[in-house]
Every structure is written in C-alpha cells, then in structure tokens.
Amino acid sequence: MTVTQPPLSHPDAWWRDAVFYQIYPRSFADANGDGMGDLSGIIDKVPYLESLGIDAVWLSPFYPSPGVDAGYDVANYFDIAPEFGTLDQADQLIAALHQAGIKVVIDLVPNHTSSEHEWFRQALEAGPGSPERERYHFRYSDDGMPNNWGSLFGGSAWASVHELTGKEEDRHWYYLHLFAPEQPDVNWDHPDVHEHFEQFLRFWCVRGIDGFRVDVAHALVKAPGLPDDDVGPDRWQVLDPDEEVEKQPDSGPAFNQPGVHEIYRHWRAVLNDYGEDKLLVAEAWVEPASELANYVRSDEMSQAFNFPFLKAGWDAQAMRHVIDETMEANAAVGAPTTWVLSNHDVVRHATRFGYPCGTDIERGIGPDDPQPDEELGLRRARAATLFMLALPGSVYLYQGEELGLPEHTTVPPEARQDPSWFRTDGVVRGRDGCRIPLPWSAQGPAYGFNETGQSWLPQPADWGRFAPEQQDDSASTLLMYRAALALRARLSLGRGELQWVEAPDGVLAFDNGEHRIILNVTDEEQSIPATGSVIMTSWAGVVSDQDADPCRWDTDTVTVPANGCVWIEK
Ligand code: NOJ
C-alpha cells in the first residue's frame, strides 16, 4: 500500500522536509557560568549545530519570566530574559544561525501570560469589573470554584484573587489558569489580546525569525460560558493507569474549540506580509488525527507535532497504525506529516524504550521508581530514530538525543523544579529529568556546560560519557545521527513516498524511492526479503563501500538483528 503525500498545498516550502533541532536554552550551553544556559552559549555552539546537518532550530522561550514553568510563563514578549542575554545577542544568534544556513523558529506562548506580566498586575490593581480584568478570565463565585475544571499541573484551574491581593472586594473572585496559578489564561475574546500577539509576530519577523512554535495551540479559545467538563477537577489524575474510565486530559470545553482556527487563519495572513514560507507549528494534543489535521489546512498552520507517533511506544503495529493514520489525515488537507520522539515535556526516548512496552511512565521517573534497561533503551532509540529519519515529512529532534542522552531518572526531590511535582505532592515526578544541562566534555566543571560547575538542575555523575568528544567512532550515536541526517538530505527521503512492504510480525518495512527501510521491533533477529546493499544501520552507523556488510544475507533475504534498523539501497 502506498501512502502518498501530494498534492501538498505548499510543496516548495523549506519546512516540508526540514529537520528541526529543539534547543532548550536554559540547558544547552552556559557561557556566563551562572548555571543557566544562555544565548552566548548557543552562539558558541553554532559550528556544532552546523556539523549536525540540521535545517532549523526551535528555541524554547527566552523571554523575561519569573521561571515558574521554565519560561513558559512570559512576563514580556518583546525582550530577552537577562539571564539569557539581550536583544542584541538574539540578533547576533539569528545572524550566526542564518550564516550557517540554519533557520530559526521561536516559541510563542499565547494561551497564558505570567502573573508578572503588566496586564495581570494592572488587572489585580484595577479590581473587580474593571476593563483591565477583561483581558483574563476573572469570575465571581460564592459557592466554590466557578466551574469544575482542573489544572493540567494538578489542583483546580481556578485561583483565588483575594489570596493574592488581600482586598475585601476580591473575596469570592477567581481567575482561570489551565497550568500553574502563575500562568493566568488570557481571554481571546478581547481585542487587545489579538492585537498583542499580532504585534509579537511582526516584532520577531522583523528581527528575521523564520517561524513560530505555538504553545498549547488547542487551548486559546474556551467554550462560551465556561461550562463544566466531564474530566473533573483532578485533570492530571486521568493519567492514572488504575483509572477505569479512559479520559483525555486535554479534552472538554477548554480545548480544541472551533474558534481557534480563525486565529490561525489571521496569523497566516499576518505572516504572509513577511513572505509565504514563515512556519507555524502547532503544539496541540488533539485526537483523532483528522481533527488535528484541521490545524494544518492550507490557510492556517504549516505543521503540527505528531504526538501520537511519540506515544506509539516500541510496538510495530501501533507505530504502523499511527504512521498510516497521520499521513492520510494530513494528505487529506495537503499538509506534510511531522515526526518526533522526544521533547522537553516527555521522558527521553532512550529511556522510554528501556522499559517493557506499555509500562506507564507518563508521570516521569523518580529514584524510587523501577529503573530502565539503559542499554536496551539506547539500542531501540537509535533504531527508532533511524526509522523516523527515513519517513517522508519533517522531523523534530530534541537537544541531547544525538548524544544518546537518557532521562535523569533519579533527580532528588529537593532538586525538582517542575510545577507539576509541587502541585501533585510529588505523585507526578515531572519533566525535570529530560531537561538536564548537556554534557559538552567528558570531564571538568558541569561536564563543559559551563566553567563554574553550577547547574540549575543536577547532572548525573556519569554524564561525561555522553559528551561529543567521547563519540568519535563511526558507531557512536552522534556520528550515526550526523551520517543519517546527511544521507537523508542527499537522498531526499523527506520528500519521498512511503510504500509498505510485507514483513513478519513485529517488523516494519517500507520503500521510500530506491531505498528499503526495515525496523525490527522484536527481541530476536528477523529475516526480510530484500536485495541491494546496506547503507546505514542503527548499531554500526554508516556503511561505506569498503566496509563489510554488517547484515547477514541469504540471496534475496536480509537478516536484521533484534531491535535494529537498516537502510538498504535497492
Ligand atoms: C507546553 C509546553 O511545552 C510545556 O513545557 C508548558 O509547561 C506548557 N505548554 C504550558 O505552557
């Protein structure tokens, strides 16, 4: 069966098959030694980024912020946080990346501001019923919370205004926050909100930004009247594996309302003032795929993250199902599909795959939890990555995965920073383990993250073994990524088509043009019909003409080892 991509609405767009690399600025590289990464640190590493062979970077938020949710609580959308640098340095970084042929995508956080944003301060100051409060969702209720919504970080989605201001007039007033109380949701029925984010797009386009990753893109518009939902106030608990009713945390009247699409159509028109190829990518946890595809219709966003692929697990059937479903849904609206295995919100895939398939680790991992099989996890992660890189469409990588970095699974409770840890009394371990500052050298202070040894999250003791300087043999994870990215580009795999090939249970095989890709998701070696020569493997990296073939062949059958992936030139 062939899953065709065309006709695409934007067949020539640069992002159609681009490989994006997510930089989480606070954990990438720290030039000033304060324990928090910064823009100068990223500038220093542009040659490294160039050597990876990526097409674009996506920078997680770098705006002034109290940092309650690691920068996703923005206090000023038109500046750079002092701990990260200055607007001048942002300009330098954009120029340096462009010079290296790398596009720059930044994070846009439109669902909520920080409670330190001037709008929210003005709203608190101005009091009940004031126009200033109209920019957020303030509600009066003398009978408990205004509705039953829960925060995605735990607890109610409503916070008491009276507790903040201490003013009598604020008694029984609440404001809405789908995330932390320090992240009040803005009211997208208010013209100022529309105006503000349009200005944001224009401000950063003028500075040369090539696109925007839109945070919680499915939550901006709420159902009129904010009716109760059927998830209830313990929204985070729906992830409880023992819960009998399957519910989606991101469902109900706070999510995926039809009105969001009007916003994105308008943004598309605004961005078209700066050229037709500005990227908008949706972070939208929306199912099914056909519903998510509405975000990437030709006059809305360019792409949406393919989270079902990330969540499919080490399960051949589930992966194939997601690939078919998402490619078909996107093809129906003329959009290319994206692929992703890791980001700053989920357990790193080198660790996820180190657990038996189906193990529930969505809440994160702590020192008292069962620990993964690290070797198996990495072997499978490399195979999954190689498989993903051969799929048509575009790919999102997360900093450190090219080093084979696992999750830090034993972050001590006293070092935890994620608000979900605090708001659930530690039941949700949180996302700190995937956000640990990178190791740039085998030894030395903070493994080369900086020169002082400070680090906003603790690095594990053996972090240095993942440093780039430790990975100079061709079988290393870093060199596998580099070689695979180079080949992917040379062979135009991202612009190809996928044609499934029959394979035994637990094996996925497809042709993309002149190449056959085989992924063995089982724990035993598997033989699959194929002819030609192996050009890449997930265990030995690139295979050159002089190398002996790393696979066993029996005339027209190739044997792929357990948890391995190969690329074959037919
Ligand atoms: C999604 C971001 O990726 C996550 O890190 C953040 O906590 C929430 N949105 C709230 O902004």
Coordinates of C-alpha atoms and ligand atoms in Angstrom, one line a residue:
M1 CA 0.0 0.0 0.0
T2 CA 1.3 3.5 -0.9
V3 CA 0.6 6.4 1.4
T4 CA 1.0 9.3 -1.0
Q5 CA 1.8 12.8 0.3
P6 CA 0.9 15.1 -2.7
P7 CA -0.9 17.2 -3.6
L8 CA 0.7 19.4 -0.9
S9 CA -0.5 22.9 -0.6
H10 CA 3.0 24.2 -0.1
P11 CA 5.2 21.7 -2.0
D12 CA 8.2 24.1 -2.2
A13 CA 8.2 25.3 1.4
W14 CA 11.5 24.9 3.2
W15 CA 9.8 23.3 6.2
R16 CA 8.2 20.5 4.2
D17 CA 11.0 18.1 4.9
A18 CA 13.1 20.1 7.3
V19 CA 15.0 18.6 10.3
F20 CA 14.4 20.8 13.3
Y21 CA 16.6 20.7 16.4
Q22 CA 14.9 21.9 19.6
I23 CA 17.2 24.0 21.9
Y24 CA 16.1 24.3 25.4
P25 CA 18.1 27.4 26.2
R26 CA 18.5 27.0 29.9
S27 CA 20.1 23.6 29.5
F28 CA 22.0 23.9 26.2
A29 CA 25.3 25.8 27.0
D30 CA 26.1 28.4 29.7
A31 CA 28.7 31.0 28.6
N32 CA 28.4 33.2 31.8
G33 CA 28.7 30.4 34.3
D34 CA 25.5 31.1 36.3
G35 CA 24.2 27.6 36.0
M36 CA 21.6 28.5 33.4
G37 CA 22.3 28.3 29.6
D38 CA 22.3 31.5 27.6
L39 CA 22.3 33.0 24.1
S40 CA 26.1 33.4 24.1
G41 CA 26.4 29.7 24.9
I42 CA 24.2 28.9 21.9
I43 CA 26.3 31.3 19.6
D44 CA 29.4 29.4 20.7
K45 CA 27.9 26.1 19.6
V46 CA 26.7 27.2 16.1
P47 CA 29.6 25.2 14.5
Y48 CA 28.4 22.1 16.4
L49 CA 24.8 22.7 15.2
E50 CA 26.1 23.2 11.6
S51 CA 28.0 19.9 11.8
L52 CA 24.9 18.0 12.8
G53 CA 23.3 18.8 9.4
I54 CA 20.0 20.2 10.7
D55 CA 17.9 22.6 8.8
A56 CA 16.4 24.7 11.6
V57 CA 16.5 25.2 15.3
W58 CA 13.4 25.8 17.5
L59 CA 14.3 27.8 20.7
S60 CA 12.1 27.2 23.7
P61 CA 11.2 30.5 25.4
F62 CA 13.9 33.0 26.2
Y63 CA 11.7 35.9 27.3
P64 CA 11.7 37.7 30.7
S65 CA 9.9 35.3 33.0
P66 CA 9.9 34.5 36.7
G67 CA 10.6 30.9 35.6
V68 CA 7.8 29.2 37.4
D69 CA 7.3 27.0 34.4
A70 CA 10.8 27.2 33.0
G71 CA 10.0 30.3 30.8
Y72 CA 6.5 29.2 29.6
D73 CA 5.3 31.9 31.9
V74 CA 6.2 35.0 29.9
A75 CA 6.3 38.4 31.5
N76 CA 7.3 40.4 28.4
Y77 CA 7.0 39.1 24.9
F78 CA 9.3 41.7 23.4
D79 CA 12.6 41.2 25.2
I80 CA 15.1 38.6 26.3
A81 CA 15.4 37.5 29.9
P82 CA 18.6 39.0 31.5
E83 CA 19.8 35.5 32.5
F84 CA 19.8 34.6 28.8
G85 CA 21.2 37.8 27.3
T86 CA 20.0 40.8 25.4
L87 CA 18.0 41.6 22.2
D88 CA 21.4 42.4 20.6
Q89 CA 22.6 38.9 21.4
A90 CA 19.4 37.5 20.0
D91 CA 20.1 39.4 16.7
Q92 CA 23.6 38.0 16.7
L93 CA 22.4 34.5 17.3
I94 CA 19.8 34.8 14.5
A95 CA 22.6 36.1 12.2
A96 CA 25.0 33.4 13.1
L97 CA 22.5 30.7 12.5
H98 CA 21.4 32.1 9.2
Q99 CA 25.0 32.4 8.2
A100 CA 25.3 28.7 8.9
G101 CA 22.3 28.0 6.7
I102 CA 20.0 27.2 9.7
K103 CA 16.5 28.7 10.1
V104 CA 15.3 30.0 13.4
V105 CA 11.9 29.2 15.0
I106 CA 10.9 30.6 18.3
D107 CA 8.3 29.7 20.9
L108 CA 5.0 31.7 21.0
V109 CA 3.0 31.3 24.3
P110 CA -0.4 32.8 23.6
N111 CA -2.7 30.8 26.0
H112 CA -1.4 32.5 29.1
T113 CA 1.0 35.1 30.4
S114 CA 3.0 35.2 33.5
S115 CA 1.2 36.6 36.6
E116 CA 4.1 39.1 36.4
H117 CA 3.0 40.4 33.0
E118 CA 2.0 44.0 33.2
W119 CA -1.5 43.2 32.1
F120 CA -2.1 40.8 35.0
R121 CA -0.6 43.3 37.5
Q122 CA -2.9 46.0 36.1
A123 CA -5.9 43.6 36.3
L124 CA -5.2 42.9 40.0
E125 CA -4.8 46.5 40.8
A126 CA -7.8 47.7 38.9
G127 CA -10.3 45.5 40.8
P128 CA -13.5 43.5 40.0
G129 CA -15.5 44.5 36.9
S130 CA -12.6 46.7 35.5
P131 CA -11.8 46.6 31.8
E132 CA -8.2 45.5 32.8
R133 CA -9.7 42.3 34.1
E134 CA -11.4 41.6 30.8
R135 CA -8.1 40.5 29.3
Y136 CA -8.2 37.4 31.5
H137 CA -10.9 35.1 32.8
F138 CA -11.9 36.5 36.2
R139 CA -15.1 35.1 37.7
Y140 CA -17.2 35.6 40.8
S141 CA -18.5 32.6 42.8
D142 CA -19.6 32.5 46.4
D143 CA -20.3 28.8 46.0
G144 CA -16.9 27.1 45.5
M145 CA -14.9 27.3 42.2
P146 CA -16.6 29.0 39.2
N147 CA -16.6 25.6 37.4
N148 CA -15.1 22.1 37.8
W149 CA -12.0 22.5 35.6
G150 CA -8.7 21.1 36.8
S151 CA -5.2 22.4 36.1
L152 CA -3.0 20.3 33.8
F153 CA -0.4 20.6 36.5
G154 CA -2.7 19.4 39.3
G155 CA -5.3 21.0 41.6
S156 CA -8.1 23.3 40.5
A157 CA -7.8 25.5 37.4
W158 CA -9.0 28.5 39.4
A159 CA -7.0 30.5 41.9
S160 CA -8.4 32.9 44.5
V161 CA -7.8 36.6 43.7
H162 CA -8.4 37.5 47.3
E163 CA -5.5 35.4 48.4
L164 CA -3.3 37.4 46.0
T165 CA -4.5 40.9 46.8
G166 CA -5.9 40.6 50.3
K167 CA -8.5 43.1 49.3
E168 CA -12.0 42.6 50.6
E169 CA -13.5 43.5 47.2
D170 CA -11.7 40.4 45.8
R171 CA -13.4 38.0 48.1
H172 CA -15.1 35.2 46.0
W173 CA -13.3 36.3 42.9
Y174 CA -11.2 33.7 41.0
Y175 CA -9.1 33.6 37.8
L176 CA -8.5 30.8 35.4
H177 CA -5.2 29.0 34.9
L178 CA -5.1 25.8 32.9
F179 CA -1.4 25.4 34.0
A180 CA 0.2 27.0 37.2
P181 CA -1.6 29.8 39.1
E182 CA 1.3 32.0 37.9
Q183 CA 0.2 31.4 34.3
P184 CA -3.3 33.1 34.1
D185 CA -5.1 32.2 30.8
V186 CA -5.8 35.3 28.7
N187 CA -9.2 36.0 27.2
W188 CA -9.1 35.5 23.4
D189 CA -12.5 37.3 23.1
H190 CA -10.6 40.5 23.9
P191 CA -9.3 42.7 21.0
D192 CA -6.2 43.7 23.0
V193 CA -5.1 40.0 23.1
H194 CA -5.4 39.7 19.3
E195 CA -3.5 42.9 18.8
H196 CA -0.8 42.0 21.2
F197 CA 0.0 38.7 19.6
E198 CA -0.1 40.2 16.1
Q199 CA 2.4 42.7 17.3
F200 CA 4.5 39.8 18.6
L201 CA 4.6 38.1 15.3
R202 CA 5.5 41.3 13.5
F203 CA 8.2 42.2 16.0
W204 CA 10.0 38.9 15.7
C205 CA 9.5 38.6 11.9
V206 CA 11.2 42.0 11.5
R207 CA 14.2 40.5 13.5
G208 CA 14.4 37.7 11.0
I209 CA 12.7 34.8 12.7
D210 CA 11.6 32.1 10.2
G211 CA 8.7 30.6 12.2
F212 CA 6.9 30.1 15.5
R213 CA 6.1 27.0 17.6
V214 CA 2.7 27.7 19.1
D215 CA 2.3 26.6 22.7
V216 CA -0.9 24.8 23.6
A217 CA -2.4 25.8 20.3
H218 CA -5.6 24.0 21.0
A219 CA -6.5 25.8 24.2
L220 CA -6.7 29.5 23.4
V221 CA -10.5 29.6 22.9
K222 CA -12.8 28.3 25.6
A223 CA -16.4 27.3 25.1
P224 CA -18.8 30.2 25.8
G225 CA -19.9 30.3 29.4
L226 CA -17.0 28.1 30.5
P227 CA -19.3 25.1 31.2
D228 CA -18.3 22.2 33.5
D229 CA -16.3 19.4 31.7
D230 CA -16.6 15.7 32.3
V231 CA -12.9 15.3 33.2
G232 CA -13.4 17.0 36.6
P233 CA -11.0 18.8 38.9
D234 CA -8.4 16.1 39.0
R235 CA -7.4 16.6 35.4
W236 CA -3.8 15.3 36.0
Q237 CA -5.2 12.1 37.6
V238 CA -6.7 10.9 34.3
L239 CA -3.2 9.8 33.6
D240 CA -3.6 7.3 36.5
P241 CA -3.1 3.9 35.0
D242 CA -5.6 2.4 37.5
E243 CA -8.4 4.8 36.5
E244 CA -11.1 2.7 34.8
V245 CA -12.5 5.3 32.5
E246 CA -10.2 6.4 29.8
K247 CA -10.3 10.2 29.6
Q248 CA -8.1 12.7 27.8
P249 CA -6.5 15.3 29.9
D250 CA -6.7 17.8 27.0
S251 CA -10.4 17.4 26.3
G252 CA -13.6 19.2 27.1
P253 CA -14.7 22.9 26.7
A254 CA -11.3 24.3 27.4
F255 CA -9.7 22.6 24.4
N256 CA -10.0 22.4 20.6
Q257 CA -12.9 24.9 20.2
P258 CA -13.7 25.8 16.6
G259 CA -12.8 29.5 17.2
V260 CA -9.0 28.7 17.4
H261 CA -8.9 28.3 13.6
E262 CA -9.9 31.8 12.9
I263 CA -6.9 33.0 15.0
Y264 CA -4.5 30.9 13.0
R265 CA -6.0 32.0 9.7
H266 CA -5.4 35.6 10.7
W267 CA -1.8 34.8 11.8
R268 CA -1.2 33.2 8.5
A269 CA -2.3 36.3 6.7
V270 CA -0.1 38.4 9.0
L271 CA 2.9 36.2 8.4
N272 CA 2.4 36.3 4.7
D273 CA 3.3 40.0 4.9
Y274 CA 6.9 38.7 5.5
G275 CA 7.0 36.1 2.8
E276 CA 4.9 33.0 2.3
D277 CA 7.1 30.4 3.9
K278 CA 7.0 31.5 7.6
L279 CA 6.4 28.4 9.7
L280 CA 3.7 28.0 12.3
V281 CA 3.8 24.6 14.1
A282 CA 1.1 23.6 16.5
E283 CA 1.7 22.1 19.9
A284 CA -1.8 20.6 20.0
W285 CA -2.6 17.4 21.9
V286 CA -5.7 16.8 19.8
E287 CA -7.1 13.5 18.7
P288 CA -8.0 11.9 16.3
A289 CA -5.5 12.7 13.6
S290 CA -8.3 14.0 11.3
E291 CA -9.2 16.6 13.9
L292 CA -5.6 17.7 14.4
A293 CA -5.3 18.0 10.6
N294 CA -7.7 20.9 10.8
Y295 CA -4.8 23.0 12.3
V296 CA -2.7 22.5 9.1
R297 CA -5.2 23.4 6.4
S298 CA -3.6 25.4 3.7
D299 CA -4.5 28.8 5.1
E300 CA -3.7 28.0 8.8
M301 CA -0.6 26.5 10.4
S302 CA 2.2 24.8 8.4
Q303 CA 2.6 21.8 10.7
A304 CA 1.5 20.1 13.9
F305 CA 3.6 17.9 16.1
N306 CA 2.8 14.3 15.6
F307 CA 2.4 13.3 19.3
P308 CA 0.6 10.0 18.5
F309 CA 3.9 8.9 16.9
L310 CA 5.8 9.8 20.0
K311 CA 3.3 7.9 22.1
A312 CA 3.1 4.8 20.0
G313 CA 5.8 3.0 22.1
W314 CA 8.0 0.1 20.9
D315 CA 5.2 -1.6 19.2
A316 CA 5.3 -2.3 15.5
Q317 CA 1.5 -2.4 15.0
A318 CA 0.9 0.8 16.9
M319 CA 3.6 2.6 15.0
R320 CA 2.3 1.5 11.7
H321 CA -1.2 2.5 12.6
V322 CA -0.1 6.0 13.6
I323 CA 2.0 6.4 10.5
D324 CA -0.9 5.5 8.2
E325 CA -3.4 7.4 10.1
T326 CA -1.4 10.7 10.4
M327 CA -0.1 10.6 6.9
E328 CA -3.6 10.0 5.5
A329 CA -5.2 12.7 7.6
N330 CA -2.5 15.2 6.6
A331 CA -2.6 14.3 3.0
A332 CA -6.4 15.0 3.0
V333 CA -5.6 18.6 3.8
G334 CA -2.4 18.9 1.7
A335 CA 0.0 19.0 4.6
P336 CA 3.2 17.1 5.2
T337 CA 3.5 15.0 8.3
T338 CA 6.0 15.6 11.1
W339 CA 7.7 13.1 13.3
V340 CA 9.0 13.4 16.8
L341 CA 10.3 11.1 19.5
S342 CA 11.5 13.4 22.3
N343 CA 11.0 17.0 23.6
H344 CA 11.2 18.9 26.9
D345 CA 7.9 17.6 28.2
V346 CA 8.3 13.8 27.9
V347 CA 10.7 11.1 29.1
R348 CA 13.6 10.9 26.7
H349 CA 13.1 8.1 24.1
A350 CA 16.4 6.4 25.0
T351 CA 14.8 5.8 28.4
R352 CA 11.2 5.2 27.4
F353 CA 12.3 2.3 25.2
G354 CA 14.3 0.8 28.1
Y355 CA 11.0 -0.3 29.7
P356 CA 8.8 -3.1 28.6
C357 CA 6.2 -1.8 26.1
G358 CA 3.1 -0.5 27.9
T359 CA 4.9 0.5 31.1
D360 CA 3.3 3.7 32.4
I361 CA 6.0 6.3 32.8
E362 CA 3.9 9.3 31.6
R363 CA 4.2 10.9 35.0
G364 CA 8.0 10.9 34.9
I365 CA 10.5 8.8 36.8
G366 CA 12.0 9.2 40.3
P367 CA 14.7 7.5 42.3
D368 CA 12.1 5.1 43.9
D369 CA 10.6 4.0 40.7
P370 CA 11.6 1.0 38.6
Q371 CA 14.7 1.9 36.6
P372 CA 15.1 1.3 32.8
D373 CA 17.4 -1.1 30.9
E374 CA 19.7 1.6 29.6
E375 CA 21.5 -0.4 27.0
L376 CA 18.3 -1.8 25.5
G377 CA 16.7 1.7 25.6
L378 CA 19.6 3.2 23.6
R379 CA 19.6 0.4 21.1
R380 CA 15.9 0.8 20.4
A381 CA 16.1 4.6 20.5
R382 CA 18.8 4.5 17.8
A383 CA 16.7 2.2 15.7
A384 CA 13.5 4.2 16.1
T385 CA 15.4 7.4 15.2
L386 CA 16.9 5.9 12.1
F387 CA 13.4 4.6 11.1
M388 CA 11.9 8.1 11.7
L389 CA 14.6 9.8 9.7
A390 CA 13.6 7.8 6.6
L391 CA 9.9 8.7 6.7
P392 CA 8.6 11.4 4.3
G393 CA 7.9 14.7 6.0
S394 CA 9.7 16.7 8.5
V395 CA 11.4 15.7 11.8
Y396 CA 11.8 17.3 15.2
L397 CA 14.9 16.3 17.3
Y398 CA 15.4 17.4 20.9
Q399 CA 18.8 18.6 22.1
G400 CA 20.9 15.7 23.5
E401 CA 19.2 12.9 21.8
E402 CA 22.0 12.9 19.2
L403 CA 24.3 12.1 22.1
G404 CA 22.1 9.2 23.1
L405 CA 21.2 11.0 26.4
P406 CA 18.9 9.1 28.7
E407 CA 16.5 10.7 31.1
H408 CA 18.0 11.6 34.5
T409 CA 15.8 9.1 36.4
T410 CA 17.0 9.8 39.9
V411 CA 16.6 13.5 40.3
P412 CA 16.5 14.0 44.1
P413 CA 13.2 15.5 45.4
E414 CA 14.9 18.6 46.7
A415 CA 16.3 19.5 43.2
R416 CA 12.9 19.2 41.5
Q417 CA 11.7 22.3 39.7
D418 CA 8.6 21.3 37.6
P419 CA 5.4 22.9 38.9
S420 CA 3.5 19.6 38.4
W421 CA 5.8 18.0 41.0
F422 CA 4.7 20.6 43.6
R423 CA 1.1 20.7 42.6
T424 CA 0.6 16.9 42.9
D425 CA 2.6 16.4 46.1
G426 CA 5.3 14.5 44.1
V427 CA 2.8 12.0 42.6
V428 CA 3.7 13.4 39.2
R429 CA 7.5 13.2 39.1
G430 CA 7.5 15.8 36.4
R431 CA 9.7 16.7 33.4
D432 CA 13.0 17.8 35.1
G433 CA 14.7 14.5 34.1
C434 CA 14.6 15.4 30.4
R435 CA 15.8 18.9 30.9
I436 CA 19.2 18.3 32.5
P437 CA 22.1 20.6 31.2
L438 CA 24.0 19.0 28.3
P439 CA 27.5 17.4 28.8
W440 CA 29.9 19.0 26.4
S441 CA 33.1 17.4 27.7
A442 CA 33.9 14.2 29.4
Q443 CA 35.3 15.9 32.5
G444 CA 35.5 19.3 34.1
P445 CA 33.0 21.5 35.7
A446 CA 29.4 20.7 34.8
Y447 CA 30.9 18.5 32.0
G448 CA 31.6 21.5 29.9
F449 CA 28.1 23.1 30.3
N450 CA 30.0 26.0 31.8
E451 CA 33.3 26.7 33.5
T452 CA 31.9 27.2 37.1
G453 CA 30.3 23.8 37.7
Q454 CA 26.9 25.4 38.5
S455 CA 23.8 23.8 37.1
W456 CA 20.2 24.7 37.6
L457 CA 19.3 21.0 37.6
P458 CA 21.8 18.4 38.8
Q459 CA 23.6 16.4 36.2
P460 CA 24.1 12.6 36.9
A461 CA 27.6 11.5 38.0
D462 CA 28.3 9.6 34.7
W463 CA 27.1 12.4 32.4
G464 CA 30.5 12.9 30.8
R465 CA 30.4 9.6 29.0
F466 CA 27.8 11.1 26.6
A467 CA 29.9 14.2 25.7
P468 CA 30.5 14.7 21.9
E469 CA 34.3 14.2 22.4
Q470 CA 33.6 10.7 23.6
Q471 CA 31.7 9.9 20.4
D472 CA 34.3 9.9 17.6
D473 CA 33.9 6.4 16.3
S474 CA 31.5 5.8 13.5
A475 CA 29.3 3.5 15.5
S476 CA 28.6 6.2 18.1
T477 CA 25.2 7.7 18.4
L478 CA 26.4 11.2 17.5
L479 CA 28.1 10.0 14.3
M480 CA 25.1 7.9 13.5
Y481 CA 22.9 11.0 13.7
R482 CA 25.2 13.1 11.6
A483 CA 25.6 10.4 8.9
A484 CA 21.8 9.7 8.8
L485 CA 21.0 13.4 8.5
A486 CA 23.5 13.8 5.7
L487 CA 22.1 10.7 3.8
R488 CA 18.5 11.7 4.4
A489 CA 19.2 15.1 2.8
R490 CA 21.2 13.6 -0.1
L491 CA 18.6 11.0 -0.9
S492 CA 15.7 13.5 -0.4
L493 CA 13.9 10.9 1.9
G494 CA 11.9 13.7 3.5
R495 CA 10.3 14.5 0.1
G496 CA 9.7 10.8 -0.9
E497 CA 6.8 8.5 -0.5
L498 CA 6.2 5.5 1.7
Q499 CA 5.2 2.2 0.4
W500 CA 4.8 -0.6 2.9
V501 CA 6.5 -3.9 2.2
E502 CA 5.2 -7.2 3.7
A503 CA 7.2 -8.2 6.7
P504 CA 6.9 -10.7 9.6
D505 CA 5.0 -9.7 12.8
G506 CA 7.0 -7.2 14.8
V507 CA 8.9 -5.9 11.7
L508 CA 8.1 -2.7 9.8
A509 CA 9.5 -2.4 6.3
F510 CA 8.8 0.2 3.7
D511 CA 10.2 1.5 0.5
N512 CA 11.0 5.2 0.0
G513 CA 12.0 5.6 -3.6
E514 CA 15.1 3.5 -4.2
H515 CA 15.5 2.7 -0.6
R516 CA 14.1 0.0 1.6
I517 CA 13.9 0.7 5.4
I518 CA 13.5 -2.2 7.8
L519 CA 12.8 -1.8 11.6
N520 CA 12.9 -4.9 13.7
V521 CA 10.8 -4.2 16.8
T522 CA 11.3 -7.7 18.2
D523 CA 13.9 -9.1 20.6
E524 CA 15.0 -11.7 18.0
E525 CA 16.7 -11.4 14.7
Q526 CA 14.4 -11.3 11.7
S527 CA 14.8 -12.2 8.0
I528 CA 13.0 -10.0 5.4
P529 CA 13.0 -10.1 1.6
A530 CA 15.4 -7.5 0.2
T531 CA 18.1 -7.1 -2.3
G532 CA 20.8 -4.4 -2.7
S533 CA 23.3 -3.1 -0.2
V534 CA 23.1 -1.8 3.3
I535 CA 24.0 1.8 3.6
M536 CA 23.1 2.6 7.3
T537 CA 22.4 0.6 10.4
S538 CA 21.3 1.7 13.8
W539 CA 24.1 -0.3 15.5
A540 CA 27.1 0.4 13.3
G541 CA 26.2 3.7 11.7
V542 CA 27.0 4.5 8.1
V543 CA 28.3 1.7 5.9
S544 CA 30.8 2.7 3.2
D545 CA 31.8 0.8 0.1
Q546 CA 35.0 -0.6 1.7
D547 CA 33.1 -1.9 4.8
A548 CA 32.0 -5.5 5.1
D549 CA 28.2 -5.7 5.0
P550 CA 27.0 -5.6 8.7
C551 CA 24.0 -7.8 7.9
R552 CA 23.7 -11.4 7.1
W553 CA 22.3 -12.1 3.6
D554 CA 20.9 -15.2 2.1
T555 CA 20.5 -14.4 -1.6
D556 CA 17.4 -12.1 -1.5
T557 CA 16.8 -12.1 2.2
V558 CA 18.4 -9.9 4.8
T559 CA 18.7 -10.7 8.5
V560 CA 18.2 -7.7 10.8
P561 CA 19.3 -8.1 14.4
A562 CA 16.9 -7.6 17.4
N563 CA 15.9 -4.0 17.9
G564 CA 17.7 -2.8 14.9
C565 CA 17.0 -0.7 11.8
V566 CA 18.7 -0.8 8.4
W567 CA 18.6 1.4 5.3
I568 CA 19.1 -0.6 2.1
E569 CA 19.9 0.9 -1.3
K570 CA 18.0 -1.3 -3.7
Ligands
NOJ1 C1 3.5 23.2 26.7 C2 5.0 23.3 26.9 O1 5.7 22.5 26.1 C3 5.2 23.0 28.4 O2 6.5 22.9 28.7 C4 4.5 24.0 29.2 O3 4.6 23.6 30.6 C5 3.0 24.1 28.9 N1 2.8 24.1 27.4 C6 2.4 25.4 29.4 O4 2.9 26.5 28.7

